[in-house]
Amino acid sequence: MSNSKENFNMADLGSSLPGAVAALNAEDRADLVNALKNKLQNLAGQHSDVLENLTPKVRKRVETLREIQGQHDELEAKFFEERAALEAKYQKLYQPLYSKRYDIVNGVVEVDGVTNEVTMDQEDKAEEKGVPDFWLTAMKTNEVLAEEISERDEGALKYIKDIKWCRIDNPKGFKLEFFFDTNPYFKNSVLTKTYHMIDEDEPILEKAIGTEIEWFPGKCLTQKLLKKKPRKGSKNAKPITKTESCESFFNFFSPPQVPEDDEDIDEDTAEELQNQMEQDYDIGSTIRDKIIPHAVSWFTGEAAQGDEFGDMEDDEDEDIDEDDDEDEDEEEDDEEDDDEDEEDSKAVKKKSGRAQVGDGQQGERPPECKQQ
């Protein structure tokens, strides 16, 4: 290998990186490519040892394989471009259907076949327009979102009229919009949550930004009021009141923030923050990818059954793995018993010796982390 930089083909680097480069605009793309060039040049010195140890014939074959990999990456970059264009095309085609859904859910229009006759059961009830609690029910049916919604939240979430999402380009990412009817909890008619992504295709989350909710007095759902009786003999006879944060879906609009200086946080705090960001993104992507496009299926529970079926398949795979592990453990136990019998036999014959059995315990692999 005459020159490690030539083998990295720096001139074509921008076109051969599908993920982060394809997700950024031209200026950010140039910055990222330059950063990756420097990183690859540093890595070249480390990897050159491996290549230098190869025979000339094998080295030549590896260089040809790397050229083939470059061609693959160029095709992959085109795939991501075409996929993004295809998604944008169909997002536009979905919009008229979402508008029809909005009109029916909120009682703007009536569907064919609904009569105006009032039954005996409905005489004493106010006429129901649209589909009451549509979005609340859809969200509560989803396992990920159900864990975030408290009983106190339900009163406010009943006022959701629509949920939308759209891509953003500068910076790359997506935005969720929650449209609320006039309600006694807060002034905002729209609450938004924006995700800034470093790489949409991985995805790598840079940060998230939520709307500041303008709560009406005494209606804040993310805090609760605590009252304590004054101590006996205290001059102040009034109860002591204080507020503290509590679990609520509306904490979703106050996402965890990453400190500007990474040195300000220790390893444990960084890990906790990363877990919070992953959970926050999981909620947002669930709303975007599941709830919005398939809302009525979540409302009726059909989508939940499909999710459960998928979970059952995953559980079966895990059961098979566990059975395999148990079989391996049983084999090891049998071997250990045989070794112990042999050892006892040797002890009777006054011969020393001990069989060593390796530990076959396997730990669960932690999920891959894609936060930066």
Coordinates of C-alpha atoms in Angstrom, one line a residue:
M1 CA 0.0 0.0 0.0
S2 CA 1.8 3.1 -1.2
N3 CA -0.4 5.7 0.4
S4 CA -3.1 5.2 3.0
K5 CA -4.9 8.4 2.0
E6 CA -5.3 7.2 -1.6
N7 CA -6.9 4.0 -0.4
F8 CA -9.5 5.9 1.5
N9 CA -10.4 7.8 -1.7
M10 CA -11.0 11.1 0.0
A11 CA -12.3 12.8 -3.1
D12 CA -15.3 10.6 -3.3
L13 CA -16.0 10.4 0.5
G14 CA -19.0 12.7 0.4
S15 CA -20.9 10.6 -2.1
S16 CA -20.1 7.3 -0.4
L17 CA -21.5 8.1 3.1
P18 CA -25.2 7.4 3.1
G19 CA -26.3 8.1 6.7
A20 CA -25.1 11.3 8.3
V21 CA -24.1 13.0 5.0
A22 CA -27.4 12.3 3.3
A23 CA -29.3 13.7 6.3
L24 CA -27.6 17.1 6.4
N25 CA -27.6 20.2 4.2
A26 CA -24.7 21.2 2.0
E27 CA -22.8 23.3 4.6
D28 CA -23.2 20.7 7.3
R29 CA -22.4 17.9 4.8
A30 CA -19.0 19.6 4.0
D31 CA -18.2 20.0 7.7
L32 CA -19.1 16.4 8.5
V33 CA -17.1 15.1 5.5
N34 CA -14.0 17.1 6.6
A35 CA -14.4 15.8 10.1
L36 CA -14.7 12.2 8.9
K37 CA -11.7 12.7 6.6
N38 CA -9.6 13.7 9.6
K39 CA -10.9 10.7 11.6
L40 CA -10.3 8.3 8.7
Q41 CA -6.8 9.7 8.2
N42 CA -6.0 9.0 11.9
L43 CA -7.5 5.5 11.7
A44 CA -5.5 4.9 8.5
G45 CA -2.3 4.7 10.6
Q46 CA -3.9 2.2 12.9
H47 CA -5.4 0.0 10.1
S48 CA -2.2 0.2 8.0
D49 CA -0.6 -2.3 10.3
V50 CA -3.2 -4.9 9.4
L51 CA -2.7 -4.3 5.7
E52 CA 1.1 -4.2 5.9
N53 CA 1.1 -7.6 7.5
L54 CA -0.8 -9.1 4.5
T55 CA 1.0 -10.7 1.6
P56 CA 1.1 -8.5 -1.5
K57 CA -1.5 -10.8 -3.3
V58 CA -3.9 -10.7 -0.4
R59 CA -3.5 -7.0 0.1
K60 CA -4.4 -6.4 -3.6
R61 CA -7.5 -8.5 -3.1
V62 CA -8.5 -6.5 0.0
E63 CA -8.0 -3.2 -1.9
T64 CA -10.3 -4.5 -4.7
L65 CA -12.9 -5.4 -2.0
R66 CA -12.7 -1.9 -0.7
E67 CA -13.4 -0.5 -4.1
I68 CA -16.5 -2.8 -4.4
Q69 CA -17.6 -1.5 -0.9
G70 CA -17.3 2.1 -2.2
Q71 CA -19.6 1.2 -5.1
H72 CA -22.0 -0.4 -2.7
D73 CA -22.0 2.8 -0.5
E74 CA -22.8 5.0 -3.5
L75 CA -25.8 2.8 -4.4
E76 CA -26.9 2.9 -0.7
A77 CA -26.7 6.7 -0.7
K78 CA -29.0 6.8 -3.8
F79 CA -31.3 4.5 -2.0
F80 CA -31.7 6.8 0.9
E81 CA -32.3 9.8 -1.4
E82 CA -35.0 8.0 -3.3
R83 CA -36.6 6.6 -0.2
A84 CA -36.8 10.2 1.3
A85 CA -38.4 11.4 -1.9
L86 CA -40.9 8.5 -1.9
E87 CA -41.8 9.2 1.7
A88 CA -42.4 12.8 0.9
K89 CA -44.6 11.9 -2.0
Y90 CA -46.8 9.6 0.0
Q91 CA -47.0 12.1 2.9
K92 CA -48.7 14.5 0.6
L93 CA -51.1 11.7 -0.6
Y94 CA -52.0 10.9 3.0
Q95 CA -53.0 14.5 3.9
P96 CA -56.5 14.5 2.3
L97 CA -57.2 11.2 4.2
Y98 CA -56.0 12.8 7.5
S99 CA -58.3 15.8 6.8
K100 CA -61.3 13.5 6.3
R101 CA -60.4 11.8 9.6
Y102 CA -60.2 15.2 11.4
D103 CA -63.6 16.2 10.1
I104 CA -65.3 13.0 11.3
V105 CA -63.5 12.8 14.7
N106 CA -64.4 16.4 15.5
G107 CA -68.0 16.3 14.2
V108 CA -67.4 18.7 11.4
V109 CA -69.1 16.4 8.9
E110 CA -71.5 13.5 9.4
V111 CA -70.9 10.1 7.7
D112 CA -73.5 8.5 5.5
G113 CA -76.0 6.2 7.3
V114 CA -76.1 8.1 10.5
T115 CA -79.8 9.1 11.2
N116 CA -81.1 12.0 13.1
E117 CA -83.6 9.9 15.1
V118 CA -83.2 10.0 18.8
T119 CA -83.5 6.8 20.7
M120 CA -85.0 6.4 24.2
D121 CA -81.5 6.0 25.7
Q122 CA -80.3 9.3 24.2
E123 CA -83.3 11.5 25.2
D124 CA -81.6 12.6 28.4
K125 CA -78.1 12.8 27.0
A126 CA -76.5 15.6 25.1
E127 CA -75.9 14.8 21.4
E128 CA -72.5 13.3 20.8
K129 CA -70.6 14.9 18.0
G130 CA -67.8 13.1 16.2
V131 CA -65.9 10.4 18.1
P132 CA -65.4 11.4 21.8
D133 CA -62.0 10.8 23.4
F134 CA -60.7 9.5 20.0
W135 CA -57.0 10.4 20.5
L136 CA -56.9 9.7 24.2
T137 CA -58.2 6.2 23.6
A138 CA -55.8 5.6 20.8
M139 CA -52.9 6.7 22.8
K140 CA -53.9 4.7 25.9
T141 CA -54.2 1.6 23.9
N142 CA -50.5 1.8 22.9
E143 CA -48.3 0.2 25.6
V144 CA -45.5 2.8 25.3
L145 CA -47.8 5.8 25.7
A146 CA -50.1 4.2 28.3
E147 CA -47.2 4.1 30.7
E148 CA -46.8 7.9 30.4
I149 CA -50.5 8.9 30.8
S150 CA -51.7 9.4 34.3
E151 CA -55.3 9.5 35.5
R152 CA -55.0 13.3 36.0
D153 CA -53.8 13.7 32.4
E154 CA -56.9 12.1 30.8
G155 CA -59.1 15.1 31.5
A156 CA -56.8 17.3 29.4
L157 CA -56.0 14.8 26.7
K158 CA -59.7 14.5 25.9
Y159 CA -59.5 17.9 24.3
I160 CA -57.0 16.8 21.6
K161 CA -58.6 17.5 18.2
D162 CA -55.7 16.3 16.0
I163 CA -52.1 15.2 16.0
K164 CA -49.8 15.8 13.1
W165 CA -46.2 15.5 12.2
C166 CA -43.8 16.9 9.5
R167 CA -40.2 16.7 8.6
I168 CA -37.9 19.7 9.2
D169 CA -34.8 20.4 7.1
N170 CA -32.7 22.9 8.9
P171 CA -31.7 21.2 11.2
K172 CA -32.8 17.8 10.0
G173 CA -35.5 16.1 12.1
F174 CA -39.2 16.1 12.6
K175 CA -41.9 18.0 14.5
L176 CA -45.0 16.7 16.3
E177 CA -48.1 19.0 16.7
F178 CA -50.9 18.4 19.1
F179 CA -54.0 20.5 18.4
F180 CA -56.2 21.1 21.4
D181 CA -59.7 22.5 21.7
T182 CA -60.4 25.2 24.2
N183 CA -59.9 23.6 27.6
P184 CA -59.8 24.5 31.4
Y185 CA -56.2 23.3 31.7
F186 CA -53.9 25.6 29.6
K187 CA -54.1 28.5 27.1
N188 CA -52.1 26.9 24.3
S189 CA -54.1 25.7 21.3
V190 CA -51.1 23.8 19.9
L191 CA -48.3 22.0 21.7
T192 CA -45.3 21.0 19.7
K193 CA -42.3 18.7 20.1
T194 CA -39.4 19.0 17.8
Y195 CA -36.6 16.5 17.4
H196 CA -33.3 17.6 15.9
M197 CA -31.5 14.6 14.4
I198 CA -27.8 14.3 13.5
D199 CA -28.7 11.3 11.4
E200 CA -32.3 10.4 10.4
D201 CA -31.5 7.0 9.0
E202 CA -29.7 5.7 12.1
P203 CA -31.3 7.7 13.9
I204 CA -29.1 9.8 16.2
L205 CA -30.8 12.4 18.3
E206 CA -29.1 15.6 19.0
K207 CA -31.7 17.3 21.1
A208 CA -35.5 17.8 21.6
I209 CA -37.5 21.0 22.1
G210 CA -41.0 21.2 23.5
T211 CA -43.6 24.0 23.9
E212 CA -43.8 25.8 27.2
I213 CA -47.2 25.1 28.5
E214 CA -49.2 28.1 29.8
W215 CA -51.1 26.5 32.6
F216 CA -54.1 28.1 34.1
P217 CA -53.8 28.7 37.9
G218 CA -54.0 25.5 39.9
K219 CA -54.3 23.3 36.7
C220 CA -50.7 22.3 36.1
L221 CA -50.6 18.6 35.6
T222 CA -46.8 18.2 35.9
Q223 CA -46.7 19.4 39.5
K224 CA -48.8 18.5 42.6
L225 CA -49.5 20.6 45.6
L226 CA -48.5 19.2 49.0
K227 CA -50.0 20.5 52.3
K228 CA -48.4 19.8 55.6
K229 CA -49.9 20.5 59.0
P230 CA -47.8 22.9 61.1
R231 CA -45.9 21.5 64.0
K232 CA -47.5 21.6 67.4
G233 CA -46.8 24.8 69.2
S234 CA -45.9 26.6 66.0
K235 CA -46.9 30.3 65.8
N236 CA -48.0 29.8 62.2
A237 CA -51.3 27.9 62.3
K238 CA -51.7 27.8 58.6
P239 CA -50.7 24.5 56.7
I240 CA -47.4 24.6 54.9
T241 CA -47.8 24.1 51.1
K242 CA -45.2 23.2 48.6
T243 CA -45.2 21.9 45.0
E244 CA -43.2 19.1 43.6
S245 CA -42.9 17.5 40.2
C246 CA -45.0 14.5 39.4
E247 CA -45.4 12.0 36.6
S248 CA -47.5 13.2 33.6
F249 CA -47.7 12.8 29.9
F250 CA -47.2 16.6 29.6
N251 CA -43.6 16.2 30.9
F252 CA -43.1 15.1 27.3
F253 CA -43.0 18.8 26.3
S254 CA -40.2 19.4 28.8
P255 CA -37.6 17.0 27.4
P256 CA -34.2 16.3 29.0
Q257 CA -31.5 18.8 28.1
V258 CA -27.9 18.1 27.2
P259 CA -25.4 20.3 29.0
E260 CA -23.3 22.4 26.6
D261 CA -20.1 21.2 28.3
D262 CA -19.9 17.4 28.6
E263 CA -17.3 17.8 31.4
D264 CA -20.0 19.2 33.7
I265 CA -21.6 15.7 34.2
D266 CA -20.2 12.5 35.5
E267 CA -20.5 9.1 33.9
D268 CA -23.6 8.0 35.9
T269 CA -25.4 11.3 35.2
A270 CA -24.5 11.0 31.5
E271 CA -25.9 7.4 31.3
E272 CA -29.1 8.5 33.1
L273 CA -29.5 11.4 30.7
Q274 CA -28.9 9.2 27.7
N275 CA -31.6 6.7 28.9
Q276 CA -34.0 9.6 29.3
M277 CA -33.3 10.9 25.8
E278 CA -33.8 7.4 24.4
Q279 CA -37.1 7.0 26.2
D280 CA -38.2 10.5 25.0
Y281 CA -37.4 9.6 21.4
D282 CA -39.2 6.3 21.7
I283 CA -42.4 8.1 22.7
G284 CA -42.1 10.6 19.9
S285 CA -41.4 8.0 17.2
T286 CA -44.2 5.9 18.5
I287 CA -46.7 8.8 18.0
R288 CA -45.2 9.6 14.6
D289 CA -44.9 6.0 13.2
K290 CA -47.8 4.3 14.9
I291 CA -50.5 6.5 16.4
I292 CA -50.8 9.2 13.7
P293 CA -50.9 6.9 10.6
H294 CA -53.1 4.2 12.3
A295 CA -55.1 6.1 14.9
V296 CA -58.4 4.3 14.3
S297 CA -56.8 0.9 14.6
W298 CA -55.4 1.9 18.0
F299 CA -58.8 3.4 19.0
T300 CA -60.5 0.1 18.3
G301 CA -57.6 -2.0 19.7
E302 CA -56.8 -3.8 16.5
A303 CA -53.3 -2.3 16.3
A304 CA -52.6 -3.4 19.9
Q305 CA -53.5 -7.0 19.0
G306 CA -51.1 -6.8 16.1
D307 CA -48.4 -5.5 18.5
E308 CA -49.1 -8.3 21.0
F309 CA -48.7 -10.9 18.2
G310 CA -45.3 -9.4 17.3
D311 CA -44.4 -9.5 21.0
M312 CA -45.4 -13.1 21.2
E313 CA -43.1 -14.0 18.3
D314 CA -40.3 -12.2 20.1
D315 CA -41.1 -14.0 23.3
E316 CA -41.0 -17.4 21.5
D317 CA -37.6 -16.5 20.1
E318 CA -36.5 -15.6 23.6
D319 CA -38.0 -18.9 24.9
I320 CA -36.0 -20.9 22.3
D321 CA -32.8 -19.1 23.4
E322 CA -33.6 -19.7 27.0
D323 CA -34.2 -23.4 26.3
D324 CA -30.9 -23.6 24.5
D325 CA -29.2 -22.0 27.4
E326 CA -30.9 -24.4 29.8
D327 CA -29.8 -27.4 27.7
E328 CA -26.3 -26.1 27.8
D329 CA -26.5 -25.6 31.5
E330 CA -27.8 -29.1 31.9
E331 CA -25.0 -30.5 29.8
E332 CA -22.5 -28.6 31.9
D333 CA -24.1 -29.9 35.1
D334 CA -23.9 -33.4 33.8
E335 CA -20.3 -32.9 33.0
E336 CA -19.7 -31.5 36.4
D337 CA -21.5 -34.4 38.0
D338 CA -19.3 -36.9 36.0
D339 CA -16.2 -35.0 37.0
E340 CA -17.3 -35.1 40.7
D341 CA -17.9 -38.8 40.4
E342 CA -14.5 -39.3 38.8
E343 CA -13.0 -37.1 41.6
D344 CA -14.6 -39.2 44.3
S345 CA -13.4 -42.3 42.7
K346 CA -9.9 -40.9 42.6
A347 CA -10.2 -39.9 46.2
V348 CA -11.0 -43.4 47.2
K349 CA -7.9 -44.6 45.4
K350 CA -6.0 -41.8 47.3
K351 CA -5.1 -40.0 44.0
S352 CA -5.4 -36.2 43.9
G353 CA -7.0 -34.3 41.0
R354 CA -9.8 -31.8 40.3
A355 CA -11.8 -31.1 37.2
Q356 CA -12.3 -27.4 36.3
V357 CA -15.7 -26.5 34.9
G358 CA -16.0 -23.1 33.1
D359 CA -18.8 -20.7 33.9
G360 CA -21.3 -20.9 31.2
Q361 CA -23.5 -18.0 32.3
Q362 CA -24.4 -15.6 29.6
G363 CA -25.4 -12.0 30.4
E364 CA -28.0 -10.1 28.4
R365 CA -26.4 -7.9 25.8
P366 CA -27.3 -4.3 26.4
P367 CA -29.1 -2.5 23.6
E368 CA -26.9 -0.6 21.2
C369 CA -26.7 3.1 22.1
K370 CA -27.0 5.6 19.3
Q371 CA -27.1 8.8 21.2
Q372 CA -24.4 11.4 20.8

